[in-house]
PDB file of C-alpha atoms in Angstrom:
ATOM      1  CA  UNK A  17       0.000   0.000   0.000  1.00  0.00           C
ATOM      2  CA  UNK A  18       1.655   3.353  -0.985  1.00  0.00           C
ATOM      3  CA  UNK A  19       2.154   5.974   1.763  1.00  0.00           C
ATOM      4  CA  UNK A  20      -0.446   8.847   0.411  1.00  0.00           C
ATOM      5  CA  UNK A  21      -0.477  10.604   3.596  1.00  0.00           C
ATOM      6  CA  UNK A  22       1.130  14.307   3.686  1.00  0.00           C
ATOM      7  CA  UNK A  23       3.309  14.398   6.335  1.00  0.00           C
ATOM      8  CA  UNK A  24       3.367  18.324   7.676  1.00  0.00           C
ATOM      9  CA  UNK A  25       6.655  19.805   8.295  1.00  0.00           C
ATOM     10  CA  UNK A  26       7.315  20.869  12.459  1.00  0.00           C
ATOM     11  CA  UNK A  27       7.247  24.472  11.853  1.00  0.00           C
ATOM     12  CA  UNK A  28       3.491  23.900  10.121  1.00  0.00           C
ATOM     13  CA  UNK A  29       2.897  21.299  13.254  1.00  0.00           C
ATOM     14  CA  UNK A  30       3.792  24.466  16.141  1.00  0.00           C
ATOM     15  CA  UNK A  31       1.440  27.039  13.667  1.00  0.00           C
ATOM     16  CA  UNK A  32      -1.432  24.611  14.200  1.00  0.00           C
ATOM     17  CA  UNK A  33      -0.690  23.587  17.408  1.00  0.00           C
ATOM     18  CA  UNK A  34      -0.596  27.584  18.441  1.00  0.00           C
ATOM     19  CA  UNK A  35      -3.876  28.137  16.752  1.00  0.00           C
ATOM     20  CA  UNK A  36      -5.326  25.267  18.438  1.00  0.00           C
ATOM     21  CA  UNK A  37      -4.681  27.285  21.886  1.00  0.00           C
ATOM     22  CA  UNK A  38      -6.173  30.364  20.605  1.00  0.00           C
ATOM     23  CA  UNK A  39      -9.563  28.404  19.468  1.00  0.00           C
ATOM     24  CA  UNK A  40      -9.814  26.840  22.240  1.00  0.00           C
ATOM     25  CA  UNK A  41      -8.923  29.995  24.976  1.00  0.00           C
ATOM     26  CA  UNK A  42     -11.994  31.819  22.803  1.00  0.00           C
ATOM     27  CA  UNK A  43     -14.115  28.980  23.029  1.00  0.00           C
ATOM     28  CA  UNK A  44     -13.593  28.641  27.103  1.00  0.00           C
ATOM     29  CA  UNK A  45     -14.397  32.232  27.341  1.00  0.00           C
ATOM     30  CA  UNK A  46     -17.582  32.281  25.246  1.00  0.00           C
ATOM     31  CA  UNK A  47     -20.726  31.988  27.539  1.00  0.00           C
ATOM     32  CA  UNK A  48     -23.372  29.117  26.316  1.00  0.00           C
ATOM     33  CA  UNK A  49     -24.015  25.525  26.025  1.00  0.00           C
ATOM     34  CA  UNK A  50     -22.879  25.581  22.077  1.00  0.00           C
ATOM     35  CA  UNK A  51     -19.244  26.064  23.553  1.00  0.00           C
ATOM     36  CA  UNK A  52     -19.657  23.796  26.386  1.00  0.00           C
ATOM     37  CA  UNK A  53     -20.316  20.729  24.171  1.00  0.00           C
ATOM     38  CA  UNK A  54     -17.435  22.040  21.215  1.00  0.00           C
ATOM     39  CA  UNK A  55     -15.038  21.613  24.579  1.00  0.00           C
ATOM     40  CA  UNK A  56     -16.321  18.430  25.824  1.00  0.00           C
ATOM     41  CA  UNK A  57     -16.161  17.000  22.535  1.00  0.00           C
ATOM     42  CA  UNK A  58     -12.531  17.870  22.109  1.00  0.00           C
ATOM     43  CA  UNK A  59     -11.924  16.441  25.543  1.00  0.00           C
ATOM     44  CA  UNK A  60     -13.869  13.251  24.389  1.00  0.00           C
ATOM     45  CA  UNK A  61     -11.453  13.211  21.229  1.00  0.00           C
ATOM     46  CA  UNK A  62      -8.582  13.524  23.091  1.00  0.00           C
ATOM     47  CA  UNK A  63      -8.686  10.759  25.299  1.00  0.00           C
ATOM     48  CA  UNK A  64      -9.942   8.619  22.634  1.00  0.00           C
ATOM     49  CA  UNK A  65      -6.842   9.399  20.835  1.00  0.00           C
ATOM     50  CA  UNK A  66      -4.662   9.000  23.944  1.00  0.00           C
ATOM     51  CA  UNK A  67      -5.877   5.339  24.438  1.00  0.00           C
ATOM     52  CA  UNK A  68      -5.271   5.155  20.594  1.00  0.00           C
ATOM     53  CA  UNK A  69      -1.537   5.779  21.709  1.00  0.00           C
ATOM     54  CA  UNK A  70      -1.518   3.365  24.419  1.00  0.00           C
ATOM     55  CA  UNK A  71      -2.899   0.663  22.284  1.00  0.00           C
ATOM     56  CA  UNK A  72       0.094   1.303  19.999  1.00  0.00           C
ATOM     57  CA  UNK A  73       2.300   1.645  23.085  1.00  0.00           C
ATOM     58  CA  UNK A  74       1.814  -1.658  24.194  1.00  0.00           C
ATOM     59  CA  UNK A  75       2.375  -3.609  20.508  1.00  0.00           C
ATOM     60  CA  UNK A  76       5.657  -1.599  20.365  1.00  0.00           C
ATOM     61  CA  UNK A  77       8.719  -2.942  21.815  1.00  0.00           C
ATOM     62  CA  UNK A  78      11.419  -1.272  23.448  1.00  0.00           C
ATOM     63  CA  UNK A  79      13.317  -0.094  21.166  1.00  0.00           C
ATOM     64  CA  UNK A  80      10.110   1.412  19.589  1.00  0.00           C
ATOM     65  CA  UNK A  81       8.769   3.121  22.553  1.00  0.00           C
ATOM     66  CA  UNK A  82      12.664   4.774  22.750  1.00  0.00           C
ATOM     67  CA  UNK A  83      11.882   6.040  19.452  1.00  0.00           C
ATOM     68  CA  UNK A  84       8.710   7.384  19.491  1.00  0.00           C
ATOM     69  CA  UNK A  85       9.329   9.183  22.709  1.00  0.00           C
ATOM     70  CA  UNK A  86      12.552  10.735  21.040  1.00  0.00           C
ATOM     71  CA  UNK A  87      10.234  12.338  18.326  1.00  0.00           C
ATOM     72  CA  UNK A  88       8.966  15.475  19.769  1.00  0.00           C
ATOM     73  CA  UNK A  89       5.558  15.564  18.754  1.00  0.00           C
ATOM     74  CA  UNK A  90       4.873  11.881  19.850  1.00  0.00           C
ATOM     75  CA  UNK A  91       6.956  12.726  22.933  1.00  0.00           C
ATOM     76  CA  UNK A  92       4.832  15.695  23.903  1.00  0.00           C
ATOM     77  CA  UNK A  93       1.527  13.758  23.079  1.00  0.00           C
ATOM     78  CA  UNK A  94       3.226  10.593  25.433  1.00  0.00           C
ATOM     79  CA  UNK A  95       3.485  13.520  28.310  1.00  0.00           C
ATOM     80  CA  UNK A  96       0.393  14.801  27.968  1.00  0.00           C
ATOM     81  CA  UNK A  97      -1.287  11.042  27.760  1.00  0.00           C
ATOM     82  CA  UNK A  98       0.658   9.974  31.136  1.00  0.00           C
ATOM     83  CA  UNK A  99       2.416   7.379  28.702  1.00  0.00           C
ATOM     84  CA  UNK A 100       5.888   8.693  27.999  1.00  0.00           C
ATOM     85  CA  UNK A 101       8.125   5.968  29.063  1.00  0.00           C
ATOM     86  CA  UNK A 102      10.851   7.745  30.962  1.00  0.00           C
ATOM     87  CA  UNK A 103      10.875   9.261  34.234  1.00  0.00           C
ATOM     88  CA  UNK A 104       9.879  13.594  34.407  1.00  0.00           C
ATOM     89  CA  UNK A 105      13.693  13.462  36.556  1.00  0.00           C
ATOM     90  CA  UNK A 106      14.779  11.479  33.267  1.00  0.00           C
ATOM     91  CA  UNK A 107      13.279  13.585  30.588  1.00  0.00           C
ATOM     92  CA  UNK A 108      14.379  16.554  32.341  1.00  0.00           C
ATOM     93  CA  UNK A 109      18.234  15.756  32.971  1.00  0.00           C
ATOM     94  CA  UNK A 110      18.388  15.093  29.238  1.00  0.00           C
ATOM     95  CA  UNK A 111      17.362  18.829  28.496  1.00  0.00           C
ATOM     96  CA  UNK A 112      19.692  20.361  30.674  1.00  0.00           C
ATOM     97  CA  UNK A 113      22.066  17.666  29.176  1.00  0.00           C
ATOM     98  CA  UNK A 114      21.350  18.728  25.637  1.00  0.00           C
ATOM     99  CA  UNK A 115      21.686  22.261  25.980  1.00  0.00           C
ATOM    100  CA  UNK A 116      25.013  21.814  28.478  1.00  0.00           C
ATOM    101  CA  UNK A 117      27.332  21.830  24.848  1.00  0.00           C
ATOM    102  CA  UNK A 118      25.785  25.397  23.959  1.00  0.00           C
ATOM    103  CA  UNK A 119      26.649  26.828  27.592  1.00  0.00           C
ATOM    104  CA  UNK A 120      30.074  24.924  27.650  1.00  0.00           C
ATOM    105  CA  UNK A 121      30.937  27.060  24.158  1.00  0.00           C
ATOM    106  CA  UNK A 122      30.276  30.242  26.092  1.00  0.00           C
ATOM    107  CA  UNK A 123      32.266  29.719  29.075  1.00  0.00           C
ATOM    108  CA  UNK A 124      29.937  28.519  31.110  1.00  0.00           C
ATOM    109  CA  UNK A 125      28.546  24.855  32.386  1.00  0.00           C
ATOM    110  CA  UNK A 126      25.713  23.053  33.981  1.00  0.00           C
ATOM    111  CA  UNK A 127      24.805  20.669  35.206  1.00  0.00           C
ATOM    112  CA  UNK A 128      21.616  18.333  37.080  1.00  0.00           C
ATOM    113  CA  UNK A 129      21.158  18.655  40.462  1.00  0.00           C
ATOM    114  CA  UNK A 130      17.843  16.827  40.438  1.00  0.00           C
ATOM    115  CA  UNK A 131      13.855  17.304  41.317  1.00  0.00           C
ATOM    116  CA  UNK A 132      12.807  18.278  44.991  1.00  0.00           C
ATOM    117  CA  UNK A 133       9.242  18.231  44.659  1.00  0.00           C
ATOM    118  CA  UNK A 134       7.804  19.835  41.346  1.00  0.00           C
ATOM    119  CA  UNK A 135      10.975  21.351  41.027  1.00  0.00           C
ATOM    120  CA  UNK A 136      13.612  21.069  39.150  1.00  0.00           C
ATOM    121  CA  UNK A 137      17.489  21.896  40.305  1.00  0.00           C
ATOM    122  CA  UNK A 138      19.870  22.797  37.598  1.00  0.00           C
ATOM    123  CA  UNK A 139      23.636  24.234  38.445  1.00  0.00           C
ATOM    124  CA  UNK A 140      24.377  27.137  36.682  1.00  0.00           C
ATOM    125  CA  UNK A 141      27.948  28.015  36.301  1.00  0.00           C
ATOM    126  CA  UNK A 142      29.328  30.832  34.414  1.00  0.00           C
ATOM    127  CA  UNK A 143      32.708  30.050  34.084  1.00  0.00           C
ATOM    128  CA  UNK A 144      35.488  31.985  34.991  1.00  0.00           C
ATOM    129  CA  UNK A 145      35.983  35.401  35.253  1.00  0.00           C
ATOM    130  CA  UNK A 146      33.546  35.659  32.930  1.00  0.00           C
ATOM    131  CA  UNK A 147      31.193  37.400  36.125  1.00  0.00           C
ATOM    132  CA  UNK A 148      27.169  37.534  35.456  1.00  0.00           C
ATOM    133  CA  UNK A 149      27.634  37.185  31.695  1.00  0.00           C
ATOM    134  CA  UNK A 150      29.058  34.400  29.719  1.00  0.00           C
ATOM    135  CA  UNK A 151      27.603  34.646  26.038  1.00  0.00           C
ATOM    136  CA  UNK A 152      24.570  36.426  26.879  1.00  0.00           C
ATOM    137  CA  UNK A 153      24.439  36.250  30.418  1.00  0.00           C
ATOM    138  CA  UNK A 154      23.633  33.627  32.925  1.00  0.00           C
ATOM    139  CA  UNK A 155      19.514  35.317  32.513  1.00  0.00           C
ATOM    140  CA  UNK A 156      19.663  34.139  28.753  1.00  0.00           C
ATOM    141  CA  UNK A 157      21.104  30.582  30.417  1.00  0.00           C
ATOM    142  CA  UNK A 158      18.494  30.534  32.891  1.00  0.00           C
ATOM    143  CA  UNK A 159      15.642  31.324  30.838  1.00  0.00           C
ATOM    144  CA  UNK A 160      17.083  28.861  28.305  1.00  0.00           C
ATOM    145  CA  UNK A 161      17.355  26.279  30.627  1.00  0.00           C
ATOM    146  CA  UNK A 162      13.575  26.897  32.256  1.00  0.00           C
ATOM    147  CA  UNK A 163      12.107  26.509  28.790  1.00  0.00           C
ATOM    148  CA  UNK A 164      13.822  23.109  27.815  1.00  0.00           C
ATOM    149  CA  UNK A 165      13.643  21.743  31.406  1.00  0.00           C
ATOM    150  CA  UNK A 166       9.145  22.667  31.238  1.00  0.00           C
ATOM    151  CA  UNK A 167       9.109  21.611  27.614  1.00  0.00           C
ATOM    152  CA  UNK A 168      10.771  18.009  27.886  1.00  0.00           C
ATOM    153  CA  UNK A 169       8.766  17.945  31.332  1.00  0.00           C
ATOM    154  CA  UNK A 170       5.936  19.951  31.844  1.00  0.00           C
ATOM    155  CA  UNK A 171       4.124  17.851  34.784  1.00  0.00           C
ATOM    156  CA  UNK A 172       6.884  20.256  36.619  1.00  0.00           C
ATOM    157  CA  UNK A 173       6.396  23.736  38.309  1.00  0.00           C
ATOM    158  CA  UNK A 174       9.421  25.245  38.026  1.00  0.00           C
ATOM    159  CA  UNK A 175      12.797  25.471  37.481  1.00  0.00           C
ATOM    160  CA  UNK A 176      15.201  26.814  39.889  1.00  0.00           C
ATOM    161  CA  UNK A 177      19.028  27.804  39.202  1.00  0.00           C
ATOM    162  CA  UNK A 178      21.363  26.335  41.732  1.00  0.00           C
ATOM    163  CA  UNK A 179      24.576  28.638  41.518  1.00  0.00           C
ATOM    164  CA  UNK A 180      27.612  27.202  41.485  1.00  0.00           C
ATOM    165  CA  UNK A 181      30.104  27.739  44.028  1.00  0.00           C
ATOM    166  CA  UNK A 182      33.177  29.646  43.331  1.00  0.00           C
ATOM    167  CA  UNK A 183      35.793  27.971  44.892  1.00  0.00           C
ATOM    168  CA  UNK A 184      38.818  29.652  45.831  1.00  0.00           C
ATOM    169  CA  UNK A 185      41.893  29.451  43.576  1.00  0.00           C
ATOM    170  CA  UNK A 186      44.534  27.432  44.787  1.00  0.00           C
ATOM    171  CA  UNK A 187      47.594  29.223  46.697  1.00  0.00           C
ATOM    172  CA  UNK A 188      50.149  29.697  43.908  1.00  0.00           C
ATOM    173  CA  UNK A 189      53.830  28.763  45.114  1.00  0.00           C
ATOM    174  CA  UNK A 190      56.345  29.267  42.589  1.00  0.00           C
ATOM    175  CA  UNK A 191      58.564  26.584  41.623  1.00  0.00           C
ATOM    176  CA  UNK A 192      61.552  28.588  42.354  1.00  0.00           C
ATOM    177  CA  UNK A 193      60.737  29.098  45.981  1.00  0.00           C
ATOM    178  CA  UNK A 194      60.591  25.556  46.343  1.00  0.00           C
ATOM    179  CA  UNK A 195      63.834  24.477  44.605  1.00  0.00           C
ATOM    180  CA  UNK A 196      65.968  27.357  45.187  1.00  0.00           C
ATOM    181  CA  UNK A 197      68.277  27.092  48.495  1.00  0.00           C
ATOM    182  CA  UNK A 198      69.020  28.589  51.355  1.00  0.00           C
ATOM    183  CA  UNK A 199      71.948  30.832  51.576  1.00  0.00           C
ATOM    184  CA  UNK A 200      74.718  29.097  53.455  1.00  0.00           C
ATOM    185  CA  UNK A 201      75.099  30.548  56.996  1.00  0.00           C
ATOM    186  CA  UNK A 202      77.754  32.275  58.019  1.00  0.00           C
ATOM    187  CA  UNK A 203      80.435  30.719  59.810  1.00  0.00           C
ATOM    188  CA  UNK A 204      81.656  31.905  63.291  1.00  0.00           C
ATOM    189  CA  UNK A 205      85.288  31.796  64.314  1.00  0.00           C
ATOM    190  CA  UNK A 206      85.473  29.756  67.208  1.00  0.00           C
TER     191      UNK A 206
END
């Protein structure tokens, strides 16, 4: 059977996906059954099609599942089902992990520090000497950071920056002060 279907490009995905939120914020604000039902029938749709995706979910092996949930549309649609395979600790260490190259190429680092709660710990480092700015500034970083962390795991509140410590540098001895010697003492006539 030939594939007929026309597959839309992601850019054309996030345009309908955004219009989809403005129809529906207009339709929650309109007054009247009408609206009510449009609503409850996209509810009804929705979980129909998320136990559509759980049917698939559990003819797919492993190496499937890994798969789909790498795709981000089918990832998102796993989150929002309550089906996506790994852990919101899991999904969410692999954003901050994907990102950590970008940071790393301005000077900066981070790195996981885990969930407490519904929130997420990430350390933010800015390198050094580099101060409150490192390639845009450890706000860009942040913000950067908050939007992968919520998008890869959105059952999450927040986001919180953990800043790094700055430890001190080490005490520099020069090499010379080590090897060099002593002048010889004097010697006293006895």
């Amino acid at each position: 059977m030939p594939d007929t279907a026309v597959r839309l490009p992601d850019p054309a995905v996030e345009a309908r996906l955004a219009r989809l939120d403005e129809v529906l914020a207009g339709l929650e604000s309109m007054p009247g059954p009408a609206a009510r039902e449009v609503l409850e029938s996209v509810t009804l749709l929705t979980e129909v099609y998320g136990e559509a995706l759980a049917r698939v979910l559990d003819h797919a092996d492993e190496r499937l599942r890994e798969r789909l949930a790498d795709d981000e549309l089918l990832g998102h649609l796993l989150v929002l089902h309550s089906l996506h395979p790994e852990t919101v600790e899991r999904r969410a260490a692999r954003a901050v992990e994907r990102l950590r190259p970008a940071v790393r190429e301005r000077g900066g680092d981070l790195e996981w520090a885990g969930v407490e709660g519904q929130v997420a710990r990430v350390r933010v480092s800015t390198g050094g000497g580099c101060g409150s700015g490192c390639g845009g500034g450890s706000s860009d970083v942040t913000a950067a950071v908050r939007a992968a962390v919520l998008a890869a795991a959105p059952e999450l509140d927040a986001v919180e920056p953990v800043t790094a410590e700055r430890r001190a540098a080490p005490a520099f001895v020069p090499l010379t002060t080590l090897t060099r010697r002593t002048a010889p003492r004097p010697q006293v006539p006895r």
